[in-house]
Coordinates of C-alpha atoms in Angstrom, one line a residue:
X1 CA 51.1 -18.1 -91.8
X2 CA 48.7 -20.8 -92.6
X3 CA 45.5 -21.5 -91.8
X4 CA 45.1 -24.1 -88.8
X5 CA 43.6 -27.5 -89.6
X6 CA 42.5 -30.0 -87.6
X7 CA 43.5 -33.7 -87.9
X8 CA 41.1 -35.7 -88.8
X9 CA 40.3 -39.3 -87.7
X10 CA 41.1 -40.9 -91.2
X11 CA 44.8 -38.6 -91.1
X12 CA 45.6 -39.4 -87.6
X13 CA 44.9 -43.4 -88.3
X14 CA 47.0 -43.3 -91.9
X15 CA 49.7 -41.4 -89.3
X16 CA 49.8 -43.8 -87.0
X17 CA 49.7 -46.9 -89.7
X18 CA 53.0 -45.2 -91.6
X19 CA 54.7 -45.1 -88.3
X20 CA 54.2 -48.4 -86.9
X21 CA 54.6 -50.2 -90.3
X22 CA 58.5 -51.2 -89.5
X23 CA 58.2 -51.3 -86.1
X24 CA 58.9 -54.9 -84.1
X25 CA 56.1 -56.6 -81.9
X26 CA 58.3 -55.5 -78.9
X27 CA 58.6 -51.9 -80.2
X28 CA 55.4 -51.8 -81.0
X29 CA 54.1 -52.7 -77.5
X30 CA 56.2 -50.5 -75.8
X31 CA 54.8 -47.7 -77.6
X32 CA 50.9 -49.2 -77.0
X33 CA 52.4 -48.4 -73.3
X34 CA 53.8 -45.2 -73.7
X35 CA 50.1 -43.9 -75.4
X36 CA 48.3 -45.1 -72.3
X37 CA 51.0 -43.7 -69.7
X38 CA 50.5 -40.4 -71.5
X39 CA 46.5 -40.4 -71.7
X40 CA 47.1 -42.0 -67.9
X41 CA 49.1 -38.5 -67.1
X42 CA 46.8 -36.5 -68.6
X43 CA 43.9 -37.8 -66.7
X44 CA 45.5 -38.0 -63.4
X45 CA 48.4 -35.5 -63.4
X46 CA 49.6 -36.6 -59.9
X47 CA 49.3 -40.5 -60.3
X48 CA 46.3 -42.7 -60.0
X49 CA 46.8 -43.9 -56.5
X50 CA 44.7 -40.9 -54.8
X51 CA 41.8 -41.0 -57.4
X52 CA 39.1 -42.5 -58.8
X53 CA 37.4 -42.6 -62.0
X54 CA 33.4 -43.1 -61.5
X55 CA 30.8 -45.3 -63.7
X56 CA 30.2 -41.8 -65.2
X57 CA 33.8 -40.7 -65.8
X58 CA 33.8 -37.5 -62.9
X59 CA 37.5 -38.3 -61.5
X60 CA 37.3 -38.0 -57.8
X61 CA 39.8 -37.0 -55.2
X62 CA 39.9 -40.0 -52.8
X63 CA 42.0 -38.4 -50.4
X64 CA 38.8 -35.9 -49.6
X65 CA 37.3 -38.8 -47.7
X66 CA 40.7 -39.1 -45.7
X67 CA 40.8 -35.6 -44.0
X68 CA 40.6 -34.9 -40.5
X69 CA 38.4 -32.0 -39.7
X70 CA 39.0 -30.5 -36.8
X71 CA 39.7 -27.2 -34.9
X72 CA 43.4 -25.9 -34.1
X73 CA 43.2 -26.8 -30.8
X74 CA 41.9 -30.0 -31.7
X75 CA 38.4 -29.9 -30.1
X76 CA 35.5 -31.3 -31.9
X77 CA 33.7 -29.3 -34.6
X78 CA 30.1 -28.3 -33.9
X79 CA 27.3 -28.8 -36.9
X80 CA 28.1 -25.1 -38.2
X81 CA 31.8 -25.7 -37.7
X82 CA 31.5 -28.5 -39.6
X83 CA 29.0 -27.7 -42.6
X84 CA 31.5 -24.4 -43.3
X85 CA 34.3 -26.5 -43.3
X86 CA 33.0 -29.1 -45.6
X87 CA 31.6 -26.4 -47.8
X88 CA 34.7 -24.5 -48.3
X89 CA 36.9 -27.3 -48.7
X90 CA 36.8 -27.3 -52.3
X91 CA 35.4 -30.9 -52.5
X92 CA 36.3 -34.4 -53.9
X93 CA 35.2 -33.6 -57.6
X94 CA 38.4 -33.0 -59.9
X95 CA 36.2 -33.6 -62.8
X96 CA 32.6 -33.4 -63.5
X97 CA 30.5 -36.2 -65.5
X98 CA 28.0 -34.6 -68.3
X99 CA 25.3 -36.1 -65.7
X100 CA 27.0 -34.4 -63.1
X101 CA 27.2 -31.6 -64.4
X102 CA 23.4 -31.0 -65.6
X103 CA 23.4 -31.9 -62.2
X104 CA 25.1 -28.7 -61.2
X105 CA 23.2 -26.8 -63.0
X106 CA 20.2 -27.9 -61.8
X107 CA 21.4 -27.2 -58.2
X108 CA 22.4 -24.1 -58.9
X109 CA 18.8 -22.7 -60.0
X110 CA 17.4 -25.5 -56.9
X111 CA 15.5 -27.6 -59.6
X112 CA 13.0 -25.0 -59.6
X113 CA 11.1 -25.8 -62.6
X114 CA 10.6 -22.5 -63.7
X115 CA 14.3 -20.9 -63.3
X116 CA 15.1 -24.1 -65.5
X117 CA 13.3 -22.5 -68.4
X118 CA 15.1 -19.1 -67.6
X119 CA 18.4 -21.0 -68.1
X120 CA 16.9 -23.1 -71.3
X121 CA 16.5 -26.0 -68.6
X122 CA 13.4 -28.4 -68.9
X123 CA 13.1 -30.4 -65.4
X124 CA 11.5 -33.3 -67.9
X125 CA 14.3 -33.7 -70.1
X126 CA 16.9 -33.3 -66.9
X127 CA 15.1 -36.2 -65.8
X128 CA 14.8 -38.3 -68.8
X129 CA 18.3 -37.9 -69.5
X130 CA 19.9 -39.2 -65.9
X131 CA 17.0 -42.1 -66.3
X132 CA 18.9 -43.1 -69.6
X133 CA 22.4 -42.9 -68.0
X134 CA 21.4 -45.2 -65.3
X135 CA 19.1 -47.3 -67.3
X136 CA 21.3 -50.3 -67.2
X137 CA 21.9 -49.9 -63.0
X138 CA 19.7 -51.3 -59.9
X139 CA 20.0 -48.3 -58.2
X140 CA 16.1 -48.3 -57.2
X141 CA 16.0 -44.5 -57.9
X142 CA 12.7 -42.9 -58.1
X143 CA 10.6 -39.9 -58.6
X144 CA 8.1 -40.4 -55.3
X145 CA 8.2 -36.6 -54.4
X146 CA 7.9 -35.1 -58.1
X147 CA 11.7 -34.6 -57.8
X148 CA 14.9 -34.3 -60.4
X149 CA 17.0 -37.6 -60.1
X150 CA 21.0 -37.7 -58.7
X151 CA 23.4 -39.0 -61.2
X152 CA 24.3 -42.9 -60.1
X153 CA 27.7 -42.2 -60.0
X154 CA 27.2 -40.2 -57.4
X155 CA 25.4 -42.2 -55.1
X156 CA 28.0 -44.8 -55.9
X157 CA 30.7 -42.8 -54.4
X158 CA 28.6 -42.6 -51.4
X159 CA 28.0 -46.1 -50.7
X160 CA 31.7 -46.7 -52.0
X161 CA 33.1 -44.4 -49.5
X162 CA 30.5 -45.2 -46.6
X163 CA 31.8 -48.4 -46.4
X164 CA 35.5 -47.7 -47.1
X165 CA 35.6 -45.3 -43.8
X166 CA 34.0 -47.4 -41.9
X167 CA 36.5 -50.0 -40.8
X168 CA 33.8 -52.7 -39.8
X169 CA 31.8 -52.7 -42.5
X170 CA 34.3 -53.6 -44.8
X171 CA 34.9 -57.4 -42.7
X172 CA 31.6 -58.2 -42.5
X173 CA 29.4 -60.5 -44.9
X174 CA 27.5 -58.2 -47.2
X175 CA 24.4 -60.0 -49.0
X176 CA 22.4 -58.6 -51.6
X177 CA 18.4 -58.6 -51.0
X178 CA 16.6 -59.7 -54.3
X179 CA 12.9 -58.7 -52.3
X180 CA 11.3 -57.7 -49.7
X181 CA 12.0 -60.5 -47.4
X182 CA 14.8 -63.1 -47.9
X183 CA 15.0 -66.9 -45.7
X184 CA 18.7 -68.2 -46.1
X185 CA 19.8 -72.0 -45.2
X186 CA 21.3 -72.2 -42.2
X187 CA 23.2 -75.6 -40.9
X188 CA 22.5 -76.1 -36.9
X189 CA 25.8 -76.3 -35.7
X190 CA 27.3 -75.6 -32.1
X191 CA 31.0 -75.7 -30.9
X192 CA 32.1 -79.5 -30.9
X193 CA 29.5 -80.3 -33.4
X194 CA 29.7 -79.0 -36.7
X195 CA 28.1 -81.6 -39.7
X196 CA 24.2 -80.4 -38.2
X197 CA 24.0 -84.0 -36.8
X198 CA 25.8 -86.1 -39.5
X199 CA 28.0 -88.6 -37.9
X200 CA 30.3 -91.2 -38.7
X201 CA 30.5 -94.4 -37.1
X202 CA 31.9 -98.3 -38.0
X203 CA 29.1 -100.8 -38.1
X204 CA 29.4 -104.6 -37.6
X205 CA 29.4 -106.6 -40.5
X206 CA 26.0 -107.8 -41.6
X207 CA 24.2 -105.2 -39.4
X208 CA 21.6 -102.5 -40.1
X209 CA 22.9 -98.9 -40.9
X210 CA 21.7 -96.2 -39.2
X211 CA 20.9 -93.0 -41.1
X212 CA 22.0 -89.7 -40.2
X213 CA 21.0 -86.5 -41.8
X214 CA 21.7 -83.1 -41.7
X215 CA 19.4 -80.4 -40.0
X216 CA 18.6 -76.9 -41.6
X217 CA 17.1 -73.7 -40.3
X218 CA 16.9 -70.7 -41.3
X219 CA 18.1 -67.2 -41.0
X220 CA 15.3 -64.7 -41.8
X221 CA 15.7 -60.8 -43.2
X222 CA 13.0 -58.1 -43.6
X223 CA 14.0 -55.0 -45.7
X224 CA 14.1 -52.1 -43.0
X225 CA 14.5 -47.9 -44.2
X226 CA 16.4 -46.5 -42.7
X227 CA 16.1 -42.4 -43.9
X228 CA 16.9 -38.7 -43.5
X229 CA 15.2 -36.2 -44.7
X230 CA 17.2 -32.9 -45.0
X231 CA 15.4 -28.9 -46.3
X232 CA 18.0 -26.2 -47.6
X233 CA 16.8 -22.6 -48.8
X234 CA 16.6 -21.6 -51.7
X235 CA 19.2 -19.6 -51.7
X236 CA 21.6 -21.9 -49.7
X237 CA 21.1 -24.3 -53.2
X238 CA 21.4 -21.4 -55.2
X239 CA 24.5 -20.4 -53.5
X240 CA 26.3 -23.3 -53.2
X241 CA 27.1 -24.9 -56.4
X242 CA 28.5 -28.1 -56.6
X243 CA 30.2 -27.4 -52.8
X244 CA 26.3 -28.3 -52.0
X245 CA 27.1 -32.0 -53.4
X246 CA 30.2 -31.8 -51.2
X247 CA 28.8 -30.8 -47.9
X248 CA 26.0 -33.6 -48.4
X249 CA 28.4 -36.3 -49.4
X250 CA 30.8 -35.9 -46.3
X251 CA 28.3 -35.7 -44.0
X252 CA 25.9 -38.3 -44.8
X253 CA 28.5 -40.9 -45.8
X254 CA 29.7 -40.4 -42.4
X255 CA 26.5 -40.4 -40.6
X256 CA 24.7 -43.5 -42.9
X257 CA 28.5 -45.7 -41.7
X258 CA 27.6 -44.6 -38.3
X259 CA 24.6 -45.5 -37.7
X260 CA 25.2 -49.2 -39.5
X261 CA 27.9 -49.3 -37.4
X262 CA 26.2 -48.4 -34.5
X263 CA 23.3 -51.5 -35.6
X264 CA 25.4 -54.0 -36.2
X265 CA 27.5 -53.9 -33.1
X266 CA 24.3 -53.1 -30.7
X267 CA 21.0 -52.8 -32.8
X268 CA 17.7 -53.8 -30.7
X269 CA 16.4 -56.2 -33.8
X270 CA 13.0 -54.1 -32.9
X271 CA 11.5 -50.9 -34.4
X272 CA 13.6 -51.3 -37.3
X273 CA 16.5 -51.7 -36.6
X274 CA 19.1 -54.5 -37.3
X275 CA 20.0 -57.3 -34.3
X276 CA 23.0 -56.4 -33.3
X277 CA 25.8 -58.8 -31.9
X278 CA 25.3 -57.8 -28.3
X279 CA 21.7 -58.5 -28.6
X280 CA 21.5 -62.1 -29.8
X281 CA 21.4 -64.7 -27.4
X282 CA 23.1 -67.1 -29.3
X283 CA 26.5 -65.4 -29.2
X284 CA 29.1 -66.5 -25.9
X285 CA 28.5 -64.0 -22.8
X286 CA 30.9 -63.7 -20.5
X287 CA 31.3 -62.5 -16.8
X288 CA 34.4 -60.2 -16.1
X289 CA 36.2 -61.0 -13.5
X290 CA 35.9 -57.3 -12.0
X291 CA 32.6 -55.6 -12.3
X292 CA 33.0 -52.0 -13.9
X293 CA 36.5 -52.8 -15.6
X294 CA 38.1 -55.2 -17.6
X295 CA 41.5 -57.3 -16.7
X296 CA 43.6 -59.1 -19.2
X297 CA 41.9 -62.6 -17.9
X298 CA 38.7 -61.3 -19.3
X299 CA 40.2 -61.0 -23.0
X300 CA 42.0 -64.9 -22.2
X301 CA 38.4 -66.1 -21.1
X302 CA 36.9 -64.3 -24.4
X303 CA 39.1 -65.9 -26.8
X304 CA 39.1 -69.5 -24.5
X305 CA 34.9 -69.1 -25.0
X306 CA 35.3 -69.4 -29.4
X307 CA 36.1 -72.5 -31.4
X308 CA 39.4 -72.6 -32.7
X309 CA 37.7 -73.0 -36.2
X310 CA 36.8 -69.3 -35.3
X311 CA 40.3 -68.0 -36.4
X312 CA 40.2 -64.7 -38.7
X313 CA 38.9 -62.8 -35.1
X314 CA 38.9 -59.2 -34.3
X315 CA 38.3 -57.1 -31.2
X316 CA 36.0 -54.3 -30.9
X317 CA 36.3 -51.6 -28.2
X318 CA 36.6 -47.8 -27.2
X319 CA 39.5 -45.9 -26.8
X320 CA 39.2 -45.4 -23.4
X321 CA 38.3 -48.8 -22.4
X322 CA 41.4 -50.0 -24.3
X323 CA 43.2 -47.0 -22.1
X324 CA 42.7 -49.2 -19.4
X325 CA 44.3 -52.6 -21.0
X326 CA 47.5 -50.5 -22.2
X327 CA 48.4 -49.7 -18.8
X328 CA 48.2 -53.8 -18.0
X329 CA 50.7 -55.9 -18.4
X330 CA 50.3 -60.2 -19.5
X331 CA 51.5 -62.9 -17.2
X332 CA 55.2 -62.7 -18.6
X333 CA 55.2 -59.0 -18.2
X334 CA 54.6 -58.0 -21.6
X335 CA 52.3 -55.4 -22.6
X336 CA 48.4 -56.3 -23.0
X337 CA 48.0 -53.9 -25.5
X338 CA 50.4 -53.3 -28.7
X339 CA 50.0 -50.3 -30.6
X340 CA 52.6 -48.1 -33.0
X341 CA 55.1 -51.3 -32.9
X342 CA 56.8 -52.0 -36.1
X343 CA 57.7 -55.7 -37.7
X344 CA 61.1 -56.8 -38.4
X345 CA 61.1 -55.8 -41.7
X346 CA 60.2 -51.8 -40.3
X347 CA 56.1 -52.1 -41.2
X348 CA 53.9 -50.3 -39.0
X349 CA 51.4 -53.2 -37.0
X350 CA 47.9 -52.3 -36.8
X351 CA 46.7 -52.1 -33.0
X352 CA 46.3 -55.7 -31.2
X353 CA 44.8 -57.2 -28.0
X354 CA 46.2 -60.8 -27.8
X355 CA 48.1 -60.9 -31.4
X356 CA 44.7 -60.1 -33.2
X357 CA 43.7 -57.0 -34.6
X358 CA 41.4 -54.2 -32.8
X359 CA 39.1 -52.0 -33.8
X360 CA 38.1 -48.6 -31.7
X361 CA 34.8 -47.0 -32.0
X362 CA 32.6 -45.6 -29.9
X363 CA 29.9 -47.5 -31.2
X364 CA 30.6 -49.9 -28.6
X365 CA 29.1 -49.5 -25.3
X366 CA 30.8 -47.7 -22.1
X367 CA 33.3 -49.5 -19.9
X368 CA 31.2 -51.6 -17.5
X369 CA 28.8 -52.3 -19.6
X370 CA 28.0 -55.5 -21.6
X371 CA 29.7 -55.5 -24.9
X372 CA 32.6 -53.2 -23.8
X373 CA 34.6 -55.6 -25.5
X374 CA 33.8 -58.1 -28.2
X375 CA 35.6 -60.6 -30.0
X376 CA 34.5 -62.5 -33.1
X377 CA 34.9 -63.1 -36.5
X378 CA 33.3 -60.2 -38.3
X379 CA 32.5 -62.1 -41.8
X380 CA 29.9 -64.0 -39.7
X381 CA 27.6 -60.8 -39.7
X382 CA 25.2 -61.4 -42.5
X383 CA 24.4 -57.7 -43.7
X384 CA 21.5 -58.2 -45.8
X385 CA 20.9 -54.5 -48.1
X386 CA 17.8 -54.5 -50.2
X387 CA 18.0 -50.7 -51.6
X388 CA 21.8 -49.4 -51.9
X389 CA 21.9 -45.4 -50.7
X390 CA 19.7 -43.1 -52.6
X391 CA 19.1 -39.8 -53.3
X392 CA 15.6 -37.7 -53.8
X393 CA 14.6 -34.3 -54.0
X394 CA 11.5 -32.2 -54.0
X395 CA 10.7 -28.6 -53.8
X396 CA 6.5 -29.3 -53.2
X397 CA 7.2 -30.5 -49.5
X398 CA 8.6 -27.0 -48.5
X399 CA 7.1 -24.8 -51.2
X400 CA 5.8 -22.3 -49.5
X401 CA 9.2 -21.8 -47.1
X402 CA 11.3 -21.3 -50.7
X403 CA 13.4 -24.8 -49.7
X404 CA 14.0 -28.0 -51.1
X405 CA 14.0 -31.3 -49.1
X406 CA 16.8 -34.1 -50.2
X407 CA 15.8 -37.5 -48.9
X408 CA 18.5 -40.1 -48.5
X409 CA 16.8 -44.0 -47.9
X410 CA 18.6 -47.3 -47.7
X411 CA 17.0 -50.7 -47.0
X412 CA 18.6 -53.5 -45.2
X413 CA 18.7 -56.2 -42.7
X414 CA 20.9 -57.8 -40.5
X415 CA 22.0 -60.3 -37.8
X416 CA 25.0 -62.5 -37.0
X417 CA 24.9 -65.6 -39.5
X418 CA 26.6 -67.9 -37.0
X419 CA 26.0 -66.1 -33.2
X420 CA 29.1 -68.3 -31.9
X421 CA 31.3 -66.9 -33.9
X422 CA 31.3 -64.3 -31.3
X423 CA 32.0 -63.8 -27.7
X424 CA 30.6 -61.0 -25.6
X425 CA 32.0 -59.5 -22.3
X426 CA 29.0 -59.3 -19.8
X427 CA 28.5 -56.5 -17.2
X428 CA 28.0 -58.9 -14.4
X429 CA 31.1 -60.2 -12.9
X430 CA 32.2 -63.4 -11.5
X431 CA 30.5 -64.7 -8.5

């Protein structure tokens, strides 16, 4: 037997160079192909549709973010419930980053500064290094609590998958905040009237022209935190692993998309927190026809209250005050509410109130109450973020209680850009 050898760079090129020498253009293509299918395979053994390769290279599990957790007799988890299940799931992480997986480490030993030097760690260099990898990112990571730095990539999958679950944040108009504050141009415009006061007209001949300009105001945002502050044990870090990163990312993904949600369908515009649709007083409100209920002339007057230039529109509801439509019928006896129809060609048709699409989340208010039902065109939110989702951790807050506190922050704004662009069911009914 001979000794093994390794190929070396300068071999495997002159290999490759003897082979292709007689090959054609189309040949030579094909094989190009076949090299990348084959790295493809390697990298994603079951097909690329399900996953995801990060900034950092970590290939992630997509799917993860898709599973229903829920007991056997399908009641709702409680926290514990929850936090096992998350825990034990194995995760979204196929394959770990080399920032991800000093990352890991770190975990595993709770960033305490000195089990790091036990395990030939130093908390300085840690640090250093995931600076370096995310030198070239706006992240706005920082050290305020004397804490080891997440890997971007990581943080990236949580805002990537925050808004991916969520199916309203998606449709609405996401702008990025270069400071603090931010004053964007807005053109006064009302149903009928939409140049901001330019109009046309014929003059006589010979006559004075009138001039007619446009009018601006503005639309103003103030970076607001929003924040969460989270202490785990010692030995809860120690314990965990990387299934730590797991439990964090499902449930603060879901609970960040929740709570913008939550803003930007009924948020005060007060105490920091966004103005939401129901709360602006330049959107349409409309009285139901039956107090405490809705009727199938309230989602006619809805629609009849927009501008037809108000076309891409979506309805936002809860389940059970949709319940209530599905059992209605329209005034040629066909159902209100159309949900699990297919089209002609056998596609499944998303849920639909009037031929446009509906969203259910319990976001919305009650039945009975303003903004049971809304409809509007979603990309006329303006969902201003200043600082993207980030990730800090100390162990001084909670020394002497042998835990470490993870802080997750994001800073943003928001308001509807054009308020008419929506149209609000009221609680009061028709007098």
């Amino acid at each position: 037997m001979g000794e093994k050898k390794e190929l070396t760079m300068d071999q495997l090129t002159s290999l490759i160079r003897e082979t292709v020498k007689d090959l054609t253009q189309e040949q030579i293509e094909a094989l190009k192909k076949e090299i990348l299918q084959t790295n493809k395979s390697a990298i994603f053994p079951d097909g690329d549709e399900r996953f995801l390769e990060s900034a950092g290279k970590s290939i992630i599990d997509t799917s993860y973010f898709q599973k229903s957790y829920e007991r056997q007799d399908h009641k709702p988890l409680d926290g514990k419930e929850m936090a096992e299940r998350l825990r034990s799931s194995g995760g979204p992480w196929l394959k770990l980053s080399p920032a991800m997986e000093k990352f890991a480490e770190g975990c595993r030993v709770g960033f305490d500064p000195m089990k790091m030097i036990a395990q030939k760690m130093d908390l300085r260099d840690y640090n250093d290094f995931i600076r370096a990898e995310q030198k070239d990112t706006a992240t706005g990571l920082t050290t305020t609590d004397v804490g080891a730095l997440v890997p971007t990539e990581f943080l990236a999958t949580v805002v990537e998958f925050a808004t991916s679950q969520s199916q309203i944040l998606p449709k609405v108009w996401r702008i990025p905040m270069g400071s603090l504050t931010m004053r964007i141009p807005k053109l006064v415009q009302a149903a009928g009237s939409y140049f901001g006061g330019v109009t046309l007209y014929h003059p006589e001949e010979a006559e004075s022209k009138t001039e007619t300009k446009p009018i601006f105001s503005y639309l103003s945002f103030t970076a607001k935190k929003l924040i969460s502050i989270i202490p785990l044990s010692d030995e809860v870090v120690a314990d965990s692993s990387i299934n730590l990163i797991n439990y964090l990312t499902g449930l603060f993904v879901r609970a960040f998309q929740y709570k913008i949600e939550s803003e930007i369908i009924s948020g005060t515009g007060s105490n920091g927190q966004m103005t939401g649709i129901i709360n602006d007083p330049g959107v349409n409100l409309i009285q139901r026809v039956t107090a405490g209920t809705v009727k199938y002339d309230d989602l006619i007057n809805l629609e009849s209250a927009l501008d037809e230039n108000f076309n891409n529109l979506t309805f936002l509801s809860r389940r059970s005050t949709v319940n209530v439509l599905r059992k209605q019928k329209d005034t040629v006896g066909q159902p209100v509410y159309h949900d699990g129809f297919t089209t002609f060609l056998g596609g499944a048709m998303t849920p639909q109130l009037l031929g446009y699409p509906l969203i259910k989340t319990r976001n919305v208010p009650a039945m009975g109450n303003q903004g049971d039902i809304i409809l509007g065109d979603l990309g006329y939110y303006i969902w201003a973020v200043r600082q993207e989702m980030t990730i800090d951790t100390s162990k001084d807050v909670r020394f002497y209680y042998d835990q470490t506190v993870l802080r997750f922050v994001m800073r943003m704004d928001g308001q509807p850009g054009v308020p008419i662009a929506f149209a609000v069911l009221d609680n009061e009914a028709q007098s």
